[in-house]
Coordinates of C-alpha atoms in Angstrom, one line a residue:
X21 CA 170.6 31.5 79.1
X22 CA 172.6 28.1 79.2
X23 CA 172.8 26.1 76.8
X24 CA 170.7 23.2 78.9
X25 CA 167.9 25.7 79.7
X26 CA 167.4 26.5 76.0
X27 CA 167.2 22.8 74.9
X28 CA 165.1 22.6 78.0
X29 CA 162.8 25.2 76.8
X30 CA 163.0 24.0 73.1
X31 CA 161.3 20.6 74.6
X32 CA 158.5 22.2 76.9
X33 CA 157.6 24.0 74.2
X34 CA 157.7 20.6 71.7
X35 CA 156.4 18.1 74.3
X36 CA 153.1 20.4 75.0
X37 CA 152.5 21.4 71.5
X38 CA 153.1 24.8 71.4
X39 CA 155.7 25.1 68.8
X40 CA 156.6 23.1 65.9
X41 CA 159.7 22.8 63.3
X42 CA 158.6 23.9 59.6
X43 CA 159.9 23.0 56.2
X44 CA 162.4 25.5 56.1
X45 CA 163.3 26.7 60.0
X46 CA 163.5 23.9 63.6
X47 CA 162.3 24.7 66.6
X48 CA 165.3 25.8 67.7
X49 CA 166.2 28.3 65.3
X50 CA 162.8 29.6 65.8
X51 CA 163.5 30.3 69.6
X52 CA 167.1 31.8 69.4
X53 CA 166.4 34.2 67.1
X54 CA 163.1 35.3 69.1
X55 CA 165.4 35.0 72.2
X56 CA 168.6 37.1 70.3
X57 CA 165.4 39.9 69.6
X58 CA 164.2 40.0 73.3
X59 CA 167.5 39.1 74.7
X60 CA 169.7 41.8 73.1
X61 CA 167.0 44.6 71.5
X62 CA 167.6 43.4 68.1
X63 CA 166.1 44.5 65.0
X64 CA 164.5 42.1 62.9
X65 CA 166.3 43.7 60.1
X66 CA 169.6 42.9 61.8
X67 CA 168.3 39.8 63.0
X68 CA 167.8 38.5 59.3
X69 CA 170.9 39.3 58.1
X70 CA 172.4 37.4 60.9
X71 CA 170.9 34.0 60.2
X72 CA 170.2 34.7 56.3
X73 CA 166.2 35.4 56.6
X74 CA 164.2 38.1 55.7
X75 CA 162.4 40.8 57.6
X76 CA 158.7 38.9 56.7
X77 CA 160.5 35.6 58.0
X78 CA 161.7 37.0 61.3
X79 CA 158.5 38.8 61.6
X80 CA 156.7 36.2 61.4
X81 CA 159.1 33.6 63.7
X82 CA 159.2 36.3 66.4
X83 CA 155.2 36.4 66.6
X84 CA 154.9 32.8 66.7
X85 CA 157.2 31.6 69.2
X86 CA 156.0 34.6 71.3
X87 CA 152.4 33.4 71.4
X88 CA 153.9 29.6 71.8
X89 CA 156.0 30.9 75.3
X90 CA 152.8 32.9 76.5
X91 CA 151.3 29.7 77.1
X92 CA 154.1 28.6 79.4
X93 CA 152.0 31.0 81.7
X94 CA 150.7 27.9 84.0
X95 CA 152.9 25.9 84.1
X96 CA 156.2 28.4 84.5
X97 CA 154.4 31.1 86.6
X98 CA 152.6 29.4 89.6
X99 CA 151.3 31.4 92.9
X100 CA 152.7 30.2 96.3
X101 CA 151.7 27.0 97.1
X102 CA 152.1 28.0 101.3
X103 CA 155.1 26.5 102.0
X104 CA 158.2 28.5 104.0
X105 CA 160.7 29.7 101.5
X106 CA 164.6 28.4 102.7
X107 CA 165.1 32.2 102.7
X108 CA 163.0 32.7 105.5
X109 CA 162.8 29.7 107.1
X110 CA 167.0 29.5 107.9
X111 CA 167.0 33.4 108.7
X112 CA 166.4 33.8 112.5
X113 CA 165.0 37.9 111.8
X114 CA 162.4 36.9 109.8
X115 CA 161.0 32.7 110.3
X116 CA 158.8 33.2 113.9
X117 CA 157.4 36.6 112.5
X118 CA 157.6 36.3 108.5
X119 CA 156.6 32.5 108.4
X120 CA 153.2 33.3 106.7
X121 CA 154.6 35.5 104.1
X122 CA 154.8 34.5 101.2
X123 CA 156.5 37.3 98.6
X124 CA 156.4 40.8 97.8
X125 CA 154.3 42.8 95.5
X126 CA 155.9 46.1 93.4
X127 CA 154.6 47.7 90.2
X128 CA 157.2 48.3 87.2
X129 CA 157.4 50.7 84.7
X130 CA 157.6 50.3 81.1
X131 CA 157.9 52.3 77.8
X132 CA 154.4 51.9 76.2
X133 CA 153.7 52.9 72.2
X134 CA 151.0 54.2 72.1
X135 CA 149.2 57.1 69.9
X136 CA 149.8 60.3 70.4
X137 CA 145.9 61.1 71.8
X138 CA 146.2 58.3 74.3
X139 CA 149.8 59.5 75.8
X140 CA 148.2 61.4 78.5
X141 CA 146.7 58.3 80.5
X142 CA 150.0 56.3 79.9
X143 CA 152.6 59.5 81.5
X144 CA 154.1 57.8 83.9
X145 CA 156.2 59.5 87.1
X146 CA 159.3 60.7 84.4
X147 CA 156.7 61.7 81.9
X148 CA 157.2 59.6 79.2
X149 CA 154.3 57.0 78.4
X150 CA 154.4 53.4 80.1
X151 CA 152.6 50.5 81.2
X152 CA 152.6 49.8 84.6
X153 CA 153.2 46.2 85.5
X154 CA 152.1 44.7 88.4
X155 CA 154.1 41.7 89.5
X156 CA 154.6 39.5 93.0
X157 CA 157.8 37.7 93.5
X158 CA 158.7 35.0 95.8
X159 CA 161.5 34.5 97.7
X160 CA 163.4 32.6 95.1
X161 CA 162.9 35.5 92.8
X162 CA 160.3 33.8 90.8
X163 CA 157.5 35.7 89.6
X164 CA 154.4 34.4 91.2
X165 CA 151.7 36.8 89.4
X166 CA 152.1 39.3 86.6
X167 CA 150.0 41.6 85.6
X168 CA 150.7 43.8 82.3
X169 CA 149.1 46.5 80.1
X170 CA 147.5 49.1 82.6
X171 CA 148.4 52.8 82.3
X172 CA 151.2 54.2 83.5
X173 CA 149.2 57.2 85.6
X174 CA 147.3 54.0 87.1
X175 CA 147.4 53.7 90.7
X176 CA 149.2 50.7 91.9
X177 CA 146.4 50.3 94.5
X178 CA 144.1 50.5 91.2
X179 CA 146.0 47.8 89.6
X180 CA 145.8 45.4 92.6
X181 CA 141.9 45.6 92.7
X182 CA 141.9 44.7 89.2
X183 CA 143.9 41.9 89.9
X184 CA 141.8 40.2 92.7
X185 CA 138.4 40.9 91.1
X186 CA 139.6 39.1 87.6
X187 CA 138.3 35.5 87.4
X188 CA 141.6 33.6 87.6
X189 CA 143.5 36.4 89.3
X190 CA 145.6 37.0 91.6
X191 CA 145.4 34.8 94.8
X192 CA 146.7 34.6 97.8
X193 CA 146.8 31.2 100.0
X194 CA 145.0 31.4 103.6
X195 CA 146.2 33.2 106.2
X196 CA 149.2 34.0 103.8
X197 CA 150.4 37.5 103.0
X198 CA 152.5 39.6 100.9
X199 CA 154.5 42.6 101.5
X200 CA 153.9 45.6 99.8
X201 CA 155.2 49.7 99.9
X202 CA 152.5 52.0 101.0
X203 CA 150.8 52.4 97.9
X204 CA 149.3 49.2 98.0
X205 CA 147.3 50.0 101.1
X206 CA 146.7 47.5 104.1
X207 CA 144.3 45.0 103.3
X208 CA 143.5 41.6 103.6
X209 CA 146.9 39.8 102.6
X210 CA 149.0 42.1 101.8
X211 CA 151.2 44.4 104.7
X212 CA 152.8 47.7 104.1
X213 CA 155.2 49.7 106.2
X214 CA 154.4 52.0 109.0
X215 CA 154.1 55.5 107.1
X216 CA 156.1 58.2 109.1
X217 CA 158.5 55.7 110.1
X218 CA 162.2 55.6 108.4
X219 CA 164.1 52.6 106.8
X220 CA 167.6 52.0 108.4
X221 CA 170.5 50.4 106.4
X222 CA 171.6 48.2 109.3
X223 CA 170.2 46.7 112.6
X224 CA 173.8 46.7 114.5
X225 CA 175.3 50.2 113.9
X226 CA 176.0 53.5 115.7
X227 CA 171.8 54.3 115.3
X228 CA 170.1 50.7 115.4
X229 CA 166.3 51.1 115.6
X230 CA 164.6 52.7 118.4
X231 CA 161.3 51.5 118.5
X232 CA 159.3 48.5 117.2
X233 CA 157.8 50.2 114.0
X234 CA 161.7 51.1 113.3
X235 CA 162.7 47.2 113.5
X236 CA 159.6 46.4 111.5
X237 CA 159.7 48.8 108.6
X238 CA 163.9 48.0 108.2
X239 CA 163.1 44.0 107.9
X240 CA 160.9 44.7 105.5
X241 CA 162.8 47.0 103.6
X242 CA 165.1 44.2 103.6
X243 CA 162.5 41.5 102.3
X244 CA 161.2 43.6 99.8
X245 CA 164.7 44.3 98.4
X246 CA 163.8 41.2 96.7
X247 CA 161.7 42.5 94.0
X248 CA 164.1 45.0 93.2
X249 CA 166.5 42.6 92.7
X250 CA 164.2 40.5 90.4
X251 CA 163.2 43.3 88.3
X252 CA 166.8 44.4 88.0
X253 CA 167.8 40.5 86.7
X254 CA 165.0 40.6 84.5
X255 CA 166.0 43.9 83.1
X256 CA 169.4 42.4 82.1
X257 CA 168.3 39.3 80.9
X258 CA 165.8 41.3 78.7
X259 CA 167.0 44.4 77.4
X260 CA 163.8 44.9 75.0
X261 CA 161.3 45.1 77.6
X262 CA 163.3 48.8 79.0
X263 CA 163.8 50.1 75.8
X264 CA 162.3 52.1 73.4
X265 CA 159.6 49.4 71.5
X266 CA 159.5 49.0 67.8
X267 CA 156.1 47.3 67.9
X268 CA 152.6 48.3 68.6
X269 CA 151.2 48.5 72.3
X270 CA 149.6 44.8 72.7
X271 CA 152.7 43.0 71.5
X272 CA 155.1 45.3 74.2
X273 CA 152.1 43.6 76.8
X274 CA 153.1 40.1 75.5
X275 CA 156.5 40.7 75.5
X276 CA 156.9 41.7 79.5
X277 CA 154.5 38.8 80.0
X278 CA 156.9 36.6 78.1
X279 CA 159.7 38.0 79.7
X280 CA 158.7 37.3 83.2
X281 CA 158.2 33.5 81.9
X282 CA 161.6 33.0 80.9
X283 CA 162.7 34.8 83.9
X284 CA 161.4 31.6 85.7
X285 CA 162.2 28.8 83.0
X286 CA 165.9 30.3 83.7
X287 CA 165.6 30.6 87.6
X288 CA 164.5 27.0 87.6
X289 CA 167.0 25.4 85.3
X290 CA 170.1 27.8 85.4
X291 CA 170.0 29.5 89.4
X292 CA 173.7 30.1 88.9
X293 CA 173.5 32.2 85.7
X294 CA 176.0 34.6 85.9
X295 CA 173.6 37.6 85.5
X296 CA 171.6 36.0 88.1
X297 CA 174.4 36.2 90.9
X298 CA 176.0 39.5 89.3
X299 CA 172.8 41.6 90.8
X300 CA 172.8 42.6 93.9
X301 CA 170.2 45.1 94.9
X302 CA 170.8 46.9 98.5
X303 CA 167.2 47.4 100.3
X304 CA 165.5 50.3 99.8
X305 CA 167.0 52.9 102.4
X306 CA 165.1 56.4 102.1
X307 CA 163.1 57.3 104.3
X308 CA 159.3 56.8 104.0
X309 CA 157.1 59.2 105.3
X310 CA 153.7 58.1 102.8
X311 CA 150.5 59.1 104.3
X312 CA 148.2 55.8 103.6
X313 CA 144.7 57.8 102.5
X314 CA 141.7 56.7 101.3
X315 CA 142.1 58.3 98.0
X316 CA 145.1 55.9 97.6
X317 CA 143.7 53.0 98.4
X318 CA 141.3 53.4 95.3
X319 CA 138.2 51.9 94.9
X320 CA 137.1 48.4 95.8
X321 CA 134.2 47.5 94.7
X322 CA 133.5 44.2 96.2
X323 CA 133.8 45.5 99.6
X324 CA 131.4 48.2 101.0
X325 CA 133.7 51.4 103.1
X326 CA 132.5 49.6 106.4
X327 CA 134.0 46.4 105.1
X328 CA 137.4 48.1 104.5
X329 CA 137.5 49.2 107.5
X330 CA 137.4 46.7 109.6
X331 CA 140.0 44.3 107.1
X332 CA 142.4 47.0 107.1
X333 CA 142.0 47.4 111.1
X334 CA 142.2 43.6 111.1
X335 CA 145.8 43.6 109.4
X336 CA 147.2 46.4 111.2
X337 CA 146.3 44.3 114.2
X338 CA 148.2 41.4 113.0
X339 CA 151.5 44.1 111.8
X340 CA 151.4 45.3 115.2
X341 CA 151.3 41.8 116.9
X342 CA 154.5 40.9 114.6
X343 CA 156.4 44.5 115.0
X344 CA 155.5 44.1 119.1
X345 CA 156.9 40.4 119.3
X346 CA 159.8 40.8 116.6
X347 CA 160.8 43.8 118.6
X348 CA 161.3 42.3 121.8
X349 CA 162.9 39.4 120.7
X350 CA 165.3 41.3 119.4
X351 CA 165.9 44.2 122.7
X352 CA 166.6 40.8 124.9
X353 CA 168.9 39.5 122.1
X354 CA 170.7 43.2 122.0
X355 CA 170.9 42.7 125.7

């Protein structure tokens, strides 16, 4: 973080009260050693010896200033407002077919603490207990919506229910969509890949895609390549949240939550970071062959099986009309 964006967030968190100096530590004090802790994996114990506090001090400056930045959650993590990202708007393969799109969903993995007769529901795919997070990203690799704390052996269809049906939870803008791997299902607002169909590296090469569904599921490889790059920068701008925790279950929750706010305070003030522009994630290029079942989509229990139906048949109308179109437009350009 540069030195602007830290006085930056030193301020927000002054000017709306969150945070305060005390007798014997300032505000800014407070937030570089929580950010030296989340930043670097630090120890408290190591943590007090380097500025000359001790372990009950750190303790308790690390708690604080991590309730303080949780509030940030409004104002640093906003959903789309339905405006045309630069990134799709000044790229001819995706503005006439991608205009209404606005991000990508992806579930993340991390190491949860948790007791030893609650590991079972929290194995993840390697075995070893996590959270899953759910989070949707924008085009400017801003987090949009987070959502932390849910089992590792949760479905991420699961999660995404759980998301929509909360009060103030996840939203999407009208006639807006995401993009989203096969597990999320196809549903109102959000569009998967064809199952069955592979993902190619490259449009212009020796095997360039045969088919609409082809051309489809490789630009979307490609937009989705975003979240992996946004988990990957917030993975080395915060080494704590993929490591092995040192606190109990709810504070690793508020920490990733955390996290994914200074992700954004940084995006916003500091674009150029050099961690920022060192990450470069290639799309995802294996091939997909995921069978979208019912059991996967999980259950929704504000729609009835009818209902489902007929949304999911709905989008896959409106992913055909873009794969058809976005195909020929680009046979006559090949031609």
């Amino acid at each position: 973080m540069s030195k602007h964006a830290f006085y930056e967030l030193c301020n927000a968190l002054r000017r709306n009260n969150l945070l305060s100096s005390s007798k014997n530590m300032s505000i800014q004090e407070q937030v570089l050693i929580f950010l030296e802790i989340v930043g670097f994996n630090e120890r408290f114990r190591k943590i007090g010896s380097h500025f000359y506090r001790s372990i009950e001090s750190i303790h308790r400056c690390f708690h604080t200033v991590l309730q303080a930045v949780l509030k940030l959650y409004p104002i640093l993590i906003k959903p789309p407002d339905g405006s045309i990202k630069s990134e799709i708007r000044n790229n001819y393969r995706y503005y006439r077919w991608f205009a209404n799109c606005v991000g990508v969903i992806d579930g993340t993995h991390v190491l949860a603490p948790v007791p030893i007769e609650q590991q079972s529901r929290f194995r993840g795919r390697k075995g070893t207990p996590t959270q899953n997070v759910l989070a949707a990203i924008n085009f400017n690799l801003k987090f949009t919506y987070v959502l932390a704390g849910w089992e590792g052996s949760a479905h991420d269809s699961r999660i995404l229910n759980d998301a929509l049906e909360r009060p103030h939870g996840f939203q999407i803008p009208q006639d807006k969509f995401y993009l989203g791997d096969a597990g999320f299902g196809l549903r109102k607002g959000f569009i998967p890949p064809y199952h069955g169909v592979c993902y190619h590296l490259q449009e212009y090469s020796d095997r360039p895609p045969q088919n609409e569904k082809e051309l489809f599921n490789l630009r979307h490889a490609s937009l989705r390549s975003t979240v992996e790059r946004a988990f990957a920068i917030l993975k080395r701008l915060f080494r704590v949240i993929y490591n092995e925790p040192f606190w109990d279950f709810k504070t690793q929750v508020d920490v990733v939550l955390a996290s994914c706010i200074l992700h954004n305070h940084i995006i916003n003030l500091d674009p150029n970071d050099m961690i920022i522009q060192e990450v470069d994630v290639e799309p995802l290029v294996q091939p997909q062959n995921v069978q979208i079942t019912q059991s996967s989509q999980g259950s929704q229990s504000y729609q009835t099986q009818r209902q489902r139906r007929e949304v999911a048949r709905e989008w896959s109308s409106k992913r055909d009309a873009i794969a058809h179109a976005m195909f020929t437009n680009y046979y006559r350009r090949r031609n």
